[in-house]
Amino acid sequence: MIRTYPAPFGANLRDEFTVRVRPVAGGEWQRLDTYRVKVDMHDVREGSMAYFDMDEPVEVEVTINRFYYIYTAAIRPLSYGIEPVIEPKRLTFRLEKPANLSIELNKERFHNLHLFAGPIEDEAAEREAADVVIEPDRVPGRIGTFDPNSALESLAQDPDRQGRRRRIFVEAGCYGIAEIVWHVPSNVDVYLAGGVVLQGTIVIDHAQNVSIRGRGVLDMAFLAKQTGLGGIRIDTSSNVTIDGITLIDPPHYSVCGGMSHDITIRNLKAFSCEGWGDGIDLMACTDVLVEGCFMRNSDDCIALYGSRWKWRGGTSNVIVRNTTLWADVAHPINIGTHGDHEHDGDVLERILFENIDVLEHHEYQPGYLGVMAINPGDKNTVRHVTFRNFSIEPFEHGRVLDLEVKFNPTYNPAPGRLISDILIENINVMTGDGEEPSIIAGYDDDHPVENVRIVNMRRDGKVCMTLEDANIELRDHASGVRIEGAVRS
C-alpha cells in the first residue's frame, strides 16, 4: 500500500520536480506534492520536500521541470546503497522500506529534493478515537483558524472524562494558529493528519502526558527572525512524544527542551535557515530518546547542554539513534557548552549516539568545528558518552572529532571542568577536501580530557591503527587516549 497526502490550499509549494510513486508489484503512478523548504543561512536557497507512506517496495520517479539535464545523481545517505537509473530529464529508483532521503542532481545540495517515506499510519482509527475533530475552513481560498483549547477545556470539565487523556484529530487543511503560539495542556494527544499545514508554533509548558503525532507540517517560514520563536518548546514537562511530523523554517530552534524528562522524538523531519536555527536542543533534560529523525539545520543539529536561561540542572540518559544529520552551519552534534557557571557547573552523562548518518558539516569559525564535538564550558563535566556506528560523508569544512575542554569567552564565564570516559566505535569517514585535523585537548592540568577509547575507526574503508591514521591531533592535558591498542598516557 502507498498513501499520499495532497497539499492544502495555503501550503508553500515548489514545482522544480514532478515526483511520483507506485508499487513495485504493479499499480498506477501517484503524484506527490512538493513543498518549499529554505536552507543554509550562509546563502538562503529553496529546496523541495515531499512525503508519503508505504508498507511495500515502491518505485520512485523524479522528473525535472526546469531547463537543465541530469548528468549525475546521488541518493543520500550513501550508506543506504540506493542507485538511481538516470535519463536526461528523469530518474527512477526502487525503495524497499521507509527512509528519509536527499536526492541530489548534478551535485546540487541546496536546490535538492528531500523525500520522506514513512510507515503506513491508520488515520481512520485515529479519527474514530478522537474526542475533538478539527476541520478546515470550507470557504474556497481561505485558511482556517486553529484554536482548539476551548473545546479541550469543555472536555476537562465533563465529570465522565476526569483523568482521561483528550484526543484531537486535525483533518487535512491549512490552518493559522490563533495568536501564533498554541499552548498544549496536559493529558492531550494531538494527531496532525497527512495534508495538514499548521502555521505557527507549539509550546508544552509545565505539562505532562502530551503527544504531537501524525504526518502534518508545522510551517513557520512566515515568521520574522526577530520573533525568536522556535518550532516546539518543551518547558518543565514530562512524558512528551513528538512523532512523524515535519517542521519547516522556524526562526529559532526546531525543538527546544528545558528541565524536562521522559521525552521521545521519533521520525521528526526539520529544516531551518536562520542563525541559531538549531535542530534539537536539550538543556537540563533527562531520559530522552531521539530516533529515526532527519535534521537539516543552520546551526547545531543536536545540542546537549546543562543549565541555561531559567533551566537548571545536568543532562543525562540521552539516546540518539538511526538518525540523519545535515549541518549547513556549525556542528551536527555539540555537547556541553552551557552550564551552571555561578556554582559548580553541571554533569552531562550517559549519552549514546548510534547509527548516525552525517551528510554535511560546514563551519569556518575555528571555535565551532566538529561533527562529534564535546566542548564543555561553564565548569561542566561531560562523561560516559558513546559515538557508535557513524557514516560520515565528505563535508564542506570542519573536523570529524573535537574533544576539547574549553573557555569560550562568547558563551562561557568559566572553562569546563572535565571530559572523561568517551567511546568512539565503528566510525566510517569518507574523506574530502574540507577536513581539518581532529583534536583531543584539555584546557589545563586541572581541566583535562581522560580515558578516550577509539575502536575500529575507518577512513575510506581503511582501519586506523594510529591517531595519525585517524587524522587526530593529541594535544596537552589529555591522557588515557587509546586507538586500536595504541595508548598514550
CSV table of C-alpha atoms in Angstrom, one decimal:
chain,number,residue,atom,x,y,z
A,1,MET,CA,0.0,0.0,0.0
A,2,ILE,CA,1.0,3.6,-0.7
A,3,ARG,CA,-0.6,6.5,0.9
A,4,THR,CA,-0.2,10.0,-0.5
A,5,TYR,CA,-1.3,13.3,1.0
A,6,PRO,CA,-2.4,16.2,-1.3
A,7,ALA,CA,-1.1,19.6,-0.1
A,8,PRO,CA,-3.9,22.0,1.0
A,9,PHE,CA,-4.6,25.5,-0.2
A,10,GLY,CA,-2.2,27.8,1.5
A,11,ALA,CA,0.8,25.4,1.6
A,12,ASN,CA,4.1,26.8,0.2
A,13,LEU,CA,5.0,24.6,-2.8
A,14,ARG,CA,7.7,24.4,-5.4
A,15,ASP,CA,7.5,23.0,-8.9
A,16,GLU,CA,11.1,22.2,-9.8
A,17,PHE,CA,10.3,18.5,-9.7
A,18,THR,CA,7.4,16.2,-10.5
A,19,VAL,CA,7.6,13.3,-8.1
A,20,ARG,CA,5.6,10.1,-8.5
A,21,VAL,CA,5.5,6.7,-6.7
A,22,ARG,CA,3.9,3.3,-7.5
A,23,PRO,CA,4.1,-0.2,-6.0
A,24,VAL,CA,6.9,-2.4,-7.5
A,25,ALA,CA,4.3,-5.2,-7.7
A,26,GLY,CA,2.2,-3.1,-10.1
A,27,GLY,CA,-0.2,-0.2,-10.0
A,28,GLU,CA,-0.8,3.4,-11.0
A,29,TRP,CA,1.6,6.2,-10.5
A,30,GLN,CA,0.6,8.5,-7.7
A,31,ARG,CA,1.9,12.1,-7.7
A,32,LEU,CA,3.3,13.8,-4.6
A,33,ASP,CA,3.1,17.5,-3.9
A,34,THR,CA,6.4,19.1,-3.3
A,35,TYR,CA,6.8,21.7,-0.5
A,36,ARG,CA,9.2,24.6,-0.4
A,37,VAL,CA,11.9,24.4,2.3
A,38,LYS,CA,14.6,27.1,2.8
A,39,VAL,CA,18.1,26.0,3.8
A,40,ASP,CA,21.5,27.4,4.7
A,41,MET,CA,21.8,30.7,6.4
A,42,HIS,CA,25.0,31.5,4.6
A,43,ASP,CA,23.1,32.0,1.4
A,44,VAL,CA,19.4,31.1,1.8
A,45,ARG,CA,18.1,28.9,-1.0
A,46,GLU,CA,15.0,27.0,-1.7
A,47,GLY,CA,14.9,23.2,-1.7
A,48,SER,CA,12.0,20.8,-2.2
A,49,MET,CA,10.4,18.3,0.1
A,50,ALA,CA,7.8,15.6,-0.5
A,51,TYR,CA,6.4,12.8,1.7
A,52,PHE,CA,4.3,9.7,1.5
A,53,ASP,CA,3.8,6.4,3.4
A,54,MET,CA,4.4,2.8,2.3
A,55,ASP,CA,4.3,-0.8,3.5
A,56,GLU,CA,5.7,-2.5,0.4
A,57,PRO,CA,8.5,-1.9,-2.0
A,58,VAL,CA,7.9,1.1,-4.3
A,59,GLU,CA,9.3,2.7,-7.4
A,60,VAL,CA,10.0,6.4,-7.3
A,61,GLU,CA,10.2,8.7,-10.3
A,62,VAL,CA,11.6,12.2,-10.3
A,63,THR,CA,11.2,14.4,-13.4
A,64,ILE,CA,12.8,17.8,-13.8
A,65,ASN,CA,10.6,20.7,-14.7
A,66,ARG,CA,13.4,23.1,-15.4
A,67,PHE,CA,15.8,23.7,-18.3
A,68,TYR,CA,18.7,21.6,-17.2
A,69,TYR,CA,19.5,17.9,-17.8
A,70,ILE,CA,20.7,15.2,-15.4
A,71,TYR,CA,24.4,14.3,-15.7
A,72,THR,CA,24.9,12.8,-12.2
A,73,ALA,CA,22.7,11.9,-9.4
A,74,ALA,CA,23.2,10.8,-5.7
A,75,ILE,CA,20.7,9.5,-3.3
A,76,ARG,CA,21.9,10.0,0.2
A,77,PRO,CA,22.6,8.8,2.8
A,78,LEU,CA,25.1,6.8,0.7
A,79,SER,CA,25.1,4.1,3.4
A,80,TYR,CA,21.6,3.0,2.1
A,81,GLY,CA,23.2,1.9,-1.2
A,82,ILE,CA,20.3,3.3,-3.4
A,83,GLU,CA,21.4,3.6,-7.1
A,84,PRO,CA,19.1,5.5,-9.4
A,85,VAL,CA,18.5,4.9,-13.1
A,86,ILE,CA,19.3,8.2,-14.9
A,87,GLU,CA,17.8,9.7,-18.0
A,88,PRO,CA,18.3,13.2,-19.3
A,89,LYS,CA,15.2,14.7,-17.6
A,90,ARG,CA,14.2,11.8,-15.3
A,91,LEU,CA,15.5,9.4,-12.7
A,92,THR,CA,13.9,6.4,-11.1
A,93,PHE,CA,14.9,4.1,-8.2
A,94,ARG,CA,13.5,1.4,-6.0
A,95,LEU,CA,12.8,1.9,-2.3
A,96,GLU,CA,12.4,-1.3,-0.3
A,97,LYS,CA,11.3,0.3,3.0
A,98,PRO,CA,10.6,3.6,4.6
A,99,ALA,CA,13.5,6.0,4.6
A,100,ASN,CA,14.4,9.7,4.8
A,101,LEU,CA,16.4,10.7,1.7
A,102,SER,CA,18.1,13.5,-0.2
A,103,ILE,CA,18.0,13.3,-4.0
A,104,GLU,CA,20.8,15.5,-5.5
A,105,LEU,CA,21.2,16.1,-9.2
A,106,ASN,CA,24.4,17.3,-10.7
A,107,LYS,CA,26.0,17.6,-7.2
A,108,GLU,CA,23.4,20.3,-6.3
A,109,ARG,CA,22.8,20.1,-2.5
A,110,PHE,CA,20.8,23.3,-2.0
A,111,HIS,CA,18.0,23.0,-4.5
A,112,ASN,CA,17.7,19.3,-3.9
A,113,LEU,CA,14.7,17.1,-3.2
A,114,HIS,CA,14.1,15.8,0.3
A,115,LEU,CA,11.9,12.7,0.1
A,116,PHE,CA,10.4,11.2,3.3
A,117,ALA,CA,8.9,7.8,3.0
A,118,GLY,CA,7.2,6.8,6.3
A,119,PRO,CA,5.4,3.7,7.6
A,120,ILE,CA,1.7,3.5,7.0
A,121,GLU,CA,-0.5,5.1,9.7
A,122,ASP,CA,-4.1,4.2,10.5
A,123,GLU,CA,-5.5,7.7,10.2
A,124,ALA,CA,-9.1,6.4,10.2
A,125,ALA,CA,-8.6,4.8,13.6
A,126,GLU,CA,-7.0,7.9,14.9
A,127,ARG,CA,-10.0,10.0,13.8
A,128,GLU,CA,-12.5,7.5,15.2
A,129,ALA,CA,-10.8,7.6,18.6
A,130,ALA,CA,-10.7,11.4,18.7
A,131,ASP,CA,-12.7,13.5,21.2
A,132,VAL,CA,-12.3,16.6,19.1
A,133,VAL,CA,-12.0,16.7,15.3
A,134,ILE,CA,-10.7,19.9,13.8
A,135,GLU,CA,-11.9,20.6,10.2
A,136,PRO,CA,-10.5,23.1,7.8
A,137,ASP,CA,-12.3,26.2,6.7
A,138,ARG,CA,-14.6,25.1,3.8
A,139,VAL,CA,-14.7,28.6,2.2
A,140,PRO,CA,-12.6,28.3,-1.0
A,141,GLY,CA,-9.4,30.2,-0.9
A,142,ARG,CA,-9.3,30.8,2.8
A,143,ILE,CA,-7.1,29.5,5.6
A,144,GLY,CA,-8.8,28.3,8.7
A,145,THR,CA,-8.1,29.5,12.3
A,146,PHE,CA,-6.7,26.8,14.7
A,147,ASP,CA,-7.8,27.4,18.3
A,148,PRO,CA,-8.9,24.1,19.9
A,149,ASN,CA,-8.3,24.9,23.6
A,150,SER,CA,-11.9,25.9,24.3
A,151,ALA,CA,-13.1,22.5,23.2
A,152,LEU,CA,-10.4,20.9,25.4
A,153,GLU,CA,-11.5,22.9,28.4
A,154,SER,CA,-15.1,21.7,27.9
A,155,LEU,CA,-13.9,18.1,27.9
A,156,ALA,CA,-11.9,18.7,31.0
A,157,GLN,CA,-15.0,19.9,32.9
A,158,ASP,CA,-17.0,16.8,31.9
A,159,PRO,CA,-17.2,14.6,35.0
A,160,ASP,CA,-17.3,11.5,32.9
A,161,ARG,CA,-13.9,12.4,31.4
A,162,GLN,CA,-12.0,13.3,34.5
A,163,GLY,CA,-8.5,12.0,34.4
A,164,ARG,CA,-8.7,10.8,30.8
A,165,ARG,CA,-6.4,11.9,28.0
A,166,ARG,CA,-8.1,14.0,25.5
A,167,ARG,CA,-7.5,13.3,21.8
A,168,ILE,CA,-7.6,15.9,18.9
A,169,PHE,CA,-7.6,14.8,15.3
A,170,VAL,CA,-6.8,17.6,12.8
A,171,GLU,CA,-8.1,17.0,9.3
A,172,ALA,CA,-6.1,17.8,6.2
A,173,GLY,CA,-6.1,21.6,5.5
A,174,CYS,CA,-4.1,24.7,6.1
A,175,TYR,CA,-4.6,26.5,9.5
A,176,GLY,CA,-3.3,29.6,11.1
A,177,ILE,CA,-2.7,29.1,14.9
A,178,ALA,CA,-4.5,31.7,16.8
A,179,GLU,CA,-2.1,34.3,18.2
A,180,ILE,CA,0.7,32.3,16.5
A,181,VAL,CA,1.5,30.1,19.6
A,182,TRP,CA,-0.5,27.1,20.7
A,183,HIS,CA,-0.1,26.2,24.3
A,184,VAL,CA,-0.9,22.5,24.6
A,185,PRO,CA,-2.2,21.5,28.1
A,186,SER,CA,-1.6,18.2,30.0
A,187,ASN,CA,-3.1,14.9,29.0
A,188,VAL,CA,-3.7,15.8,25.3
A,189,ASP,CA,-2.8,13.7,22.3
A,190,VAL,CA,-2.7,15.6,19.0
A,191,TYR,CA,-2.8,13.9,15.6
A,192,LEU,CA,-2.0,16.0,12.6
A,193,ALA,CA,-3.2,14.1,9.5
A,194,GLY,CA,-1.2,13.9,6.3
A,195,GLY,CA,-2.0,17.1,4.3
A,196,VAL,CA,-2.2,19.3,7.4
A,197,VAL,CA,-0.2,22.6,7.4
A,198,LEU,CA,-0.2,24.4,10.7
A,199,GLN,CA,1.2,28.0,10.5
A,200,GLY,CA,2.6,28.8,13.9
A,201,THR,CA,4.4,27.2,16.8
A,202,ILE,CA,3.7,24.9,19.7
A,203,VAL,CA,4.6,25.2,23.4
A,204,ILE,CA,4.3,22.5,26.0
A,205,ASP,CA,4.8,24.3,29.3
A,206,HIS,CA,4.6,22.7,32.8
A,207,ALA,CA,2.5,19.8,31.2
A,208,GLN,CA,2.5,16.1,31.4
A,209,ASN,CA,1.4,13.3,29.0
A,210,VAL,CA,1.4,15.2,25.7
A,211,SER,CA,1.9,13.8,22.2
A,212,ILE,CA,2.1,15.6,18.9
A,213,ARG,CA,1.9,12.9,16.2
A,214,GLY,CA,1.0,12.3,12.6
A,215,ARG,CA,2.2,13.4,9.1
A,216,GLY,CA,1.3,17.0,9.2
A,217,VAL,CA,3.6,20.0,8.7
A,218,LEU,CA,4.4,22.9,11.1
A,219,ASP,CA,5.3,25.8,8.8
A,220,MET,CA,7.0,28.9,10.3
A,221,ALA,CA,8.6,30.4,7.3
A,222,PHE,CA,6.3,33.4,7.5
A,223,LEU,CA,7.7,34.4,11.0
A,224,ALA,CA,10.4,37.0,11.3
A,225,LYS,CA,13.7,36.1,12.8
A,226,GLN,CA,13.2,38.8,15.4
A,227,THR,CA,10.3,36.9,17.0
A,228,GLY,CA,12.8,34.3,18.4
A,229,LEU,CA,10.1,31.7,18.2
A,230,GLY,CA,11.0,28.0,17.8
A,231,GLY,CA,9.0,25.1,16.4
A,232,ILE,CA,8.2,23.2,19.6
A,233,ARG,CA,9.2,24.2,23.1
A,234,ILE,CA,9.1,21.6,25.9
A,235,ASP,CA,9.4,23.5,29.1
A,236,THR,CA,9.4,21.8,32.6
A,237,SER,CA,7.3,19.0,31.3
A,238,SER,CA,7.3,15.2,31.3
A,239,ASN,CA,6.1,12.2,29.2
A,240,VAL,CA,6.1,14.1,25.9
A,241,THR,CA,6.2,12.5,22.4
A,242,ILE,CA,6.8,14.1,19.0
A,243,ASP,CA,6.4,11.6,16.2
A,244,GLY,CA,6.2,11.8,12.4
A,245,ILE,CA,5.7,15.5,11.7
A,246,THR,CA,7.8,17.9,9.7
A,247,LEU,CA,9.0,21.4,10.9
A,248,ILE,CA,9.8,24.0,8.2
A,249,ASP,CA,12.0,27.0,8.9
A,250,PRO,CA,11.4,28.3,12.5
A,251,PRO,CA,13.2,31.5,13.4
A,252,HIS,CA,14.9,29.7,16.3
A,253,TYR,CA,15.3,26.1,17.4
A,254,SER,CA,13.2,23.4,15.8
A,255,VAL,CA,12.7,21.6,19.2
A,256,CYS,CA,13.9,23.0,22.5
A,257,GLY,CA,13.6,21.1,25.8
A,258,GLY,CA,14.3,22.6,29.2
A,259,MET,CA,14.2,20.9,32.6
A,260,SER,CA,12.0,18.1,31.2
A,261,HIS,CA,12.2,14.4,31.3
A,262,ASP,CA,10.8,11.3,29.5
A,263,ILE,CA,10.8,12.8,26.0
A,264,THR,CA,10.5,10.8,22.8
A,265,ILE,CA,11.2,12.4,19.5
A,266,ARG,CA,10.7,10.0,16.6
A,267,ASN,CA,10.7,10.3,12.8
A,268,LEU,CA,10.9,14.1,13.1
A,269,LYS,CA,12.0,16.0,9.9
A,270,ALA,CA,13.2,19.5,10.4
A,271,PHE,CA,14.6,22.4,8.3
A,272,SER,CA,16.0,25.8,9.3
A,273,CYS,CA,17.7,28.7,7.5
A,274,GLU,CA,18.2,31.4,10.2
A,275,GLY,CA,21.1,32.0,12.6
A,276,TRP,CA,20.7,30.0,15.8
A,277,GLY,CA,18.4,27.7,13.8
A,278,ASP,CA,19.4,24.6,15.8
A,279,GLY,CA,17.6,21.4,15.4
A,280,ILE,CA,17.0,19.7,18.8
A,281,ASP,CA,18.5,21.5,21.8
A,282,LEU,CA,18.1,19.9,25.2
A,283,MET,CA,19.0,21.8,28.4
A,284,ALA,CA,18.8,20.2,31.8
A,285,CYS,CA,16.8,17.2,30.4
A,286,THR,CA,16.9,13.5,31.4
A,287,ASP,CA,15.6,10.3,29.9
A,288,VAL,CA,15.3,11.3,26.2
A,289,LEU,CA,15.0,9.1,23.1
A,290,VAL,CA,15.6,10.6,19.6
A,291,GLU,CA,15.3,8.1,16.8
A,292,GLY,CA,14.6,7.9,13.1
A,293,CYS,CA,14.9,11.7,12.5
A,294,PHE,CA,16.2,13.8,9.6
A,295,MET,CA,17.7,17.2,10.7
A,296,ARG,CA,18.8,19.8,8.2
A,297,ASN,CA,19.7,22.9,10.2
A,298,SER,CA,21.5,26.2,10.0
A,299,ASP,CA,23.2,25.6,13.4
A,300,ASP,CA,23.9,22.6,15.6
A,301,CYS,CA,21.6,19.7,14.6
A,302,ILE,CA,21.6,18.2,18.1
A,303,ALA,CA,23.0,20.1,21.1
A,304,LEU,CA,23.0,18.9,24.7
A,305,TYR,CA,23.6,21.4,27.5
A,306,GLY,CA,23.3,21.7,31.2
A,307,SER,CA,21.8,24.8,32.8
A,308,ARG,CA,20.8,27.7,30.6
A,309,TRP,CA,18.4,30.6,30.9
A,310,LYS,CA,15.8,29.7,33.5
A,311,TRP,CA,16.5,26.0,33.4
A,312,ARG,CA,18.8,24.4,36.0
A,313,GLY,CA,20.5,21.0,36.1
A,314,GLY,CA,22.5,18.5,34.2
A,315,THR,CA,21.5,16.4,31.2
A,316,SER,CA,21.6,12.6,31.3
A,317,ASN,CA,20.3,9.3,29.8
A,318,VAL,CA,20.0,10.5,26.3
A,319,ILE,CA,19.9,8.1,23.3
A,320,VAL,CA,20.0,9.4,19.7
A,321,ARG,CA,19.9,6.6,17.1
A,322,ASN,CA,19.0,5.8,13.5
A,323,THR,CA,19.1,9.5,12.6
A,324,THR,CA,20.5,11.6,9.7
A,325,LEU,CA,22.2,14.9,10.5
A,326,TRP,CA,22.9,17.7,8.0
A,327,ALA,CA,24.5,20.8,9.5
A,328,ASP,CA,24.6,23.6,6.9
A,329,VAL,CA,26.2,25.6,9.8
A,330,ALA,CA,28.1,24.6,12.9
A,331,HIS,CA,28.0,21.1,14.4
A,332,PRO,CA,26.0,18.0,13.7
A,333,ILE,CA,26.5,17.1,17.4
A,334,ASN,CA,27.5,19.5,20.2
A,335,ILE,CA,27.7,18.6,23.8
A,336,GLY,CA,28.5,20.6,26.9
A,337,THR,CA,28.8,24.4,26.2
A,338,HIS,CA,26.3,25.8,28.7
A,339,GLY,CA,26.0,25.0,32.4
A,340,ASP,CA,25.7,26.4,36.0
A,341,HIS,CA,28.8,28.6,36.0
A,342,GLU,CA,27.6,30.5,39.0
A,343,HIS,CA,28.0,27.4,41.1
A,344,ASP,CA,29.9,24.1,40.4
A,345,GLY,CA,28.8,23.5,36.8
A,346,ASP,CA,26.7,20.6,35.7
A,347,VAL,CA,27.3,17.0,34.7
A,348,LEU,CA,26.3,15.7,31.3
A,349,GLU,CA,26.5,11.9,31.3
A,350,ARG,CA,25.2,8.6,29.9
A,351,ILE,CA,24.8,9.8,26.4
A,352,LEU,CA,24.6,7.5,23.3
A,353,PHE,CA,24.7,8.4,19.6
A,354,GLU,CA,24.3,5.3,17.5
A,355,ASN,CA,23.6,4.5,13.8
A,356,ILE,CA,24.1,8.1,12.6
A,357,ASP,CA,24.5,9.3,9.0
A,358,VAL,CA,26.2,12.7,8.7
A,359,LEU,CA,25.5,14.4,5.3
A,360,GLU,CA,27.1,17.8,5.9
A,361,HIS,CA,29.3,19.8,8.3
A,362,HIS,CA,30.1,23.3,7.2
A,363,GLU,CA,31.8,25.7,9.5
A,364,TYR,CA,34.8,28.0,9.3
A,365,GLN,CA,34.9,29.7,12.7
A,366,PRO,CA,37.7,27.8,14.5
A,367,GLY,CA,35.9,27.5,17.8
A,368,TYR,CA,32.9,25.6,16.3
A,369,LEU,CA,34.3,22.8,14.3
A,370,GLY,CA,33.5,19.1,14.8
A,371,VAL,CA,31.0,16.5,13.6
A,372,MET,CA,31.2,15.0,17.1
A,373,ALA,CA,32.0,17.9,19.4
A,374,ILE,CA,32.3,17.6,23.2
A,375,ASN,CA,33.3,21.1,24.3
A,376,PRO,CA,32.3,21.6,28.0
A,377,GLY,CA,32.4,25.2,29.3
A,378,ASP,CA,30.9,26.7,32.4
A,379,LYS,CA,32.6,24.3,34.8
A,380,ASN,CA,30.7,21.4,33.2
A,381,THR,CA,31.8,17.7,33.3
A,382,VAL,CA,30.9,15.5,30.3
A,383,ARG,CA,31.4,11.8,30.8
A,384,HIS,CA,30.3,8.4,29.7
A,385,VAL,CA,29.5,9.3,26.1
A,386,THR,CA,29.4,6.8,23.2
A,387,PHE,CA,29.5,7.5,19.5
A,388,ARG,CA,28.9,4.2,17.7
A,389,ASN,CA,28.2,3.2,14.0
A,390,PHE,CA,28.6,6.5,12.2
A,391,SER,CA,28.8,7.1,8.4
A,392,ILE,CA,30.3,10.5,7.8
A,393,GLU,CA,30.2,11.6,4.2
A,394,PRO,CA,32.6,14.2,2.7
A,395,PHE,CA,31.8,17.6,4.1
A,396,GLU,CA,32.4,21.2,3.1
A,397,HIS,CA,34.6,22.2,6.0
A,398,GLY,CA,35.2,21.2,9.6
A,399,ARG,CA,36.7,18.3,11.6
A,400,VAL,CA,35.4,14.8,12.4
A,401,LEU,CA,36.1,14.9,16.2
A,402,ASP,CA,36.6,17.8,18.6
A,403,LEU,CA,37.1,16.8,22.3
A,404,GLU,CA,38.2,20.0,24.0
A,405,VAL,CA,37.6,21.4,27.4
A,406,LYS,CA,37.0,25.0,26.5
A,407,PHE,CA,36.8,28.5,27.7
A,408,ASN,CA,34.8,30.3,25.0
A,409,PRO,CA,34.5,34.0,26.1
A,410,THR,CA,31.5,34.5,23.9
A,411,TYR,CA,29.4,32.0,25.9
A,412,ASN,CA,31.4,30.9,29.0
A,413,PRO,CA,32.3,32.9,32.1
A,414,ALA,CA,34.4,29.9,33.1
A,415,PRO,CA,36.1,27.0,31.4
A,416,GLY,CA,34.7,23.5,31.5
A,417,ARG,CA,35.9,21.0,34.1
A,418,LEU,CA,36.4,17.6,32.6
A,419,ILE,CA,35.8,15.2,29.6
A,420,SER,CA,36.1,11.5,30.6
A,421,ASP,CA,35.2,8.0,29.5
A,422,ILE,CA,34.4,8.5,25.9
A,423,LEU,CA,34.0,5.6,23.5
A,424,ILE,CA,34.2,6.2,19.7
A,425,GLU,CA,33.4,3.0,17.9
A,426,ASN,CA,32.8,1.9,14.3
A,427,ILE,CA,33.1,5.3,12.7
A,428,ASN,CA,33.5,5.4,8.9
A,429,VAL,CA,34.8,8.6,7.4
A,430,MET,CA,34.6,9.3,3.7
A,431,THR,CA,37.4,11.9,3.3
A,432,GLY,CA,37.1,15.2,1.4
A,433,ASP,CA,39.0,18.4,0.8
A,434,GLY,CA,37.4,20.3,3.7
A,435,GLU,CA,38.6,18.2,6.6
A,436,GLU,CA,40.8,19.8,9.3
A,437,PRO,CA,42.6,17.5,11.8
A,438,SER,CA,40.6,16.3,14.7
A,439,ILE,CA,41.7,17.5,18.2
A,440,ILE,CA,41.7,16.0,21.7
A,441,ALA,CA,42.9,18.5,24.3
A,442,GLY,CA,42.3,19.6,27.8
A,443,TYR,CA,42.2,23.3,29.0
A,444,ASP,CA,45.0,22.9,31.6
A,445,ASP,CA,46.1,20.3,34.2
A,446,ASP,CA,43.0,21.0,36.3
A,447,HIS,CA,40.6,20.8,33.4
A,448,PRO,CA,41.7,17.7,31.4
A,449,VAL,CA,40.5,15.0,29.0
A,450,GLU,CA,40.7,11.5,30.3
A,451,ASN,CA,40.1,8.0,29.0
A,452,VAL,CA,39.1,8.1,25.4
A,453,ARG,CA,38.9,4.9,23.5
A,454,ILE,CA,38.7,4.8,19.7
A,455,VAL,CA,37.8,1.4,18.2
A,456,ASN,CA,37.6,0.5,14.5
A,457,MET,CA,37.7,3.9,13.1
A,458,ARG,CA,38.0,3.8,9.3
A,459,ARG,CA,38.9,6.4,6.7
A,460,ASP,CA,37.8,5.5,3.2
A,461,GLY,CA,37.4,1.9,4.4
A,462,LYS,CA,40.9,1.6,5.9
A,463,VAL,CA,41.1,0.8,9.6
A,464,CYS,CA,43.0,3.4,11.5
A,465,MET,CA,45.8,1.9,13.7
A,466,THR,CA,47.2,5.1,15.0
A,467,LEU,CA,46.0,8.6,15.8
A,468,GLU,CA,47.9,9.9,12.8
A,469,ASP,CA,46.0,7.4,10.6
A,470,ALA,CA,42.8,8.8,12.1
A,471,ASN,CA,43.9,12.4,11.4
A,472,ILE,CA,43.6,13.2,15.2
A,473,GLU,CA,46.0,15.5,17.0
A,474,LEU,CA,46.6,14.7,20.7
A,475,ARG,CA,47.4,17.9,22.4
A,476,ASP,CA,48.2,18.8,26.0
A,477,HIS,CA,46.3,17.9,29.1
A,478,ALA,CA,44.8,14.7,27.6
A,479,SER,CA,45.6,11.2,28.9
A,480,GLY,CA,44.4,7.6,28.5
A,481,VAL,CA,43.7,8.0,24.8
A,482,ARG,CA,43.7,4.6,23.0
A,483,ILE,CA,43.2,3.7,19.4
A,484,GLU,CA,43.3,0.0,18.3
A,485,GLY,CA,45.7,-0.9,21.1
A,486,ALA,CA,47.9,2.2,20.8
A,487,VAL,CA,48.0,4.0,24.1
A,488,ARG,CA,49.4,7.3,25.2
A,489,SER,CA,49.1,8.2,28.9
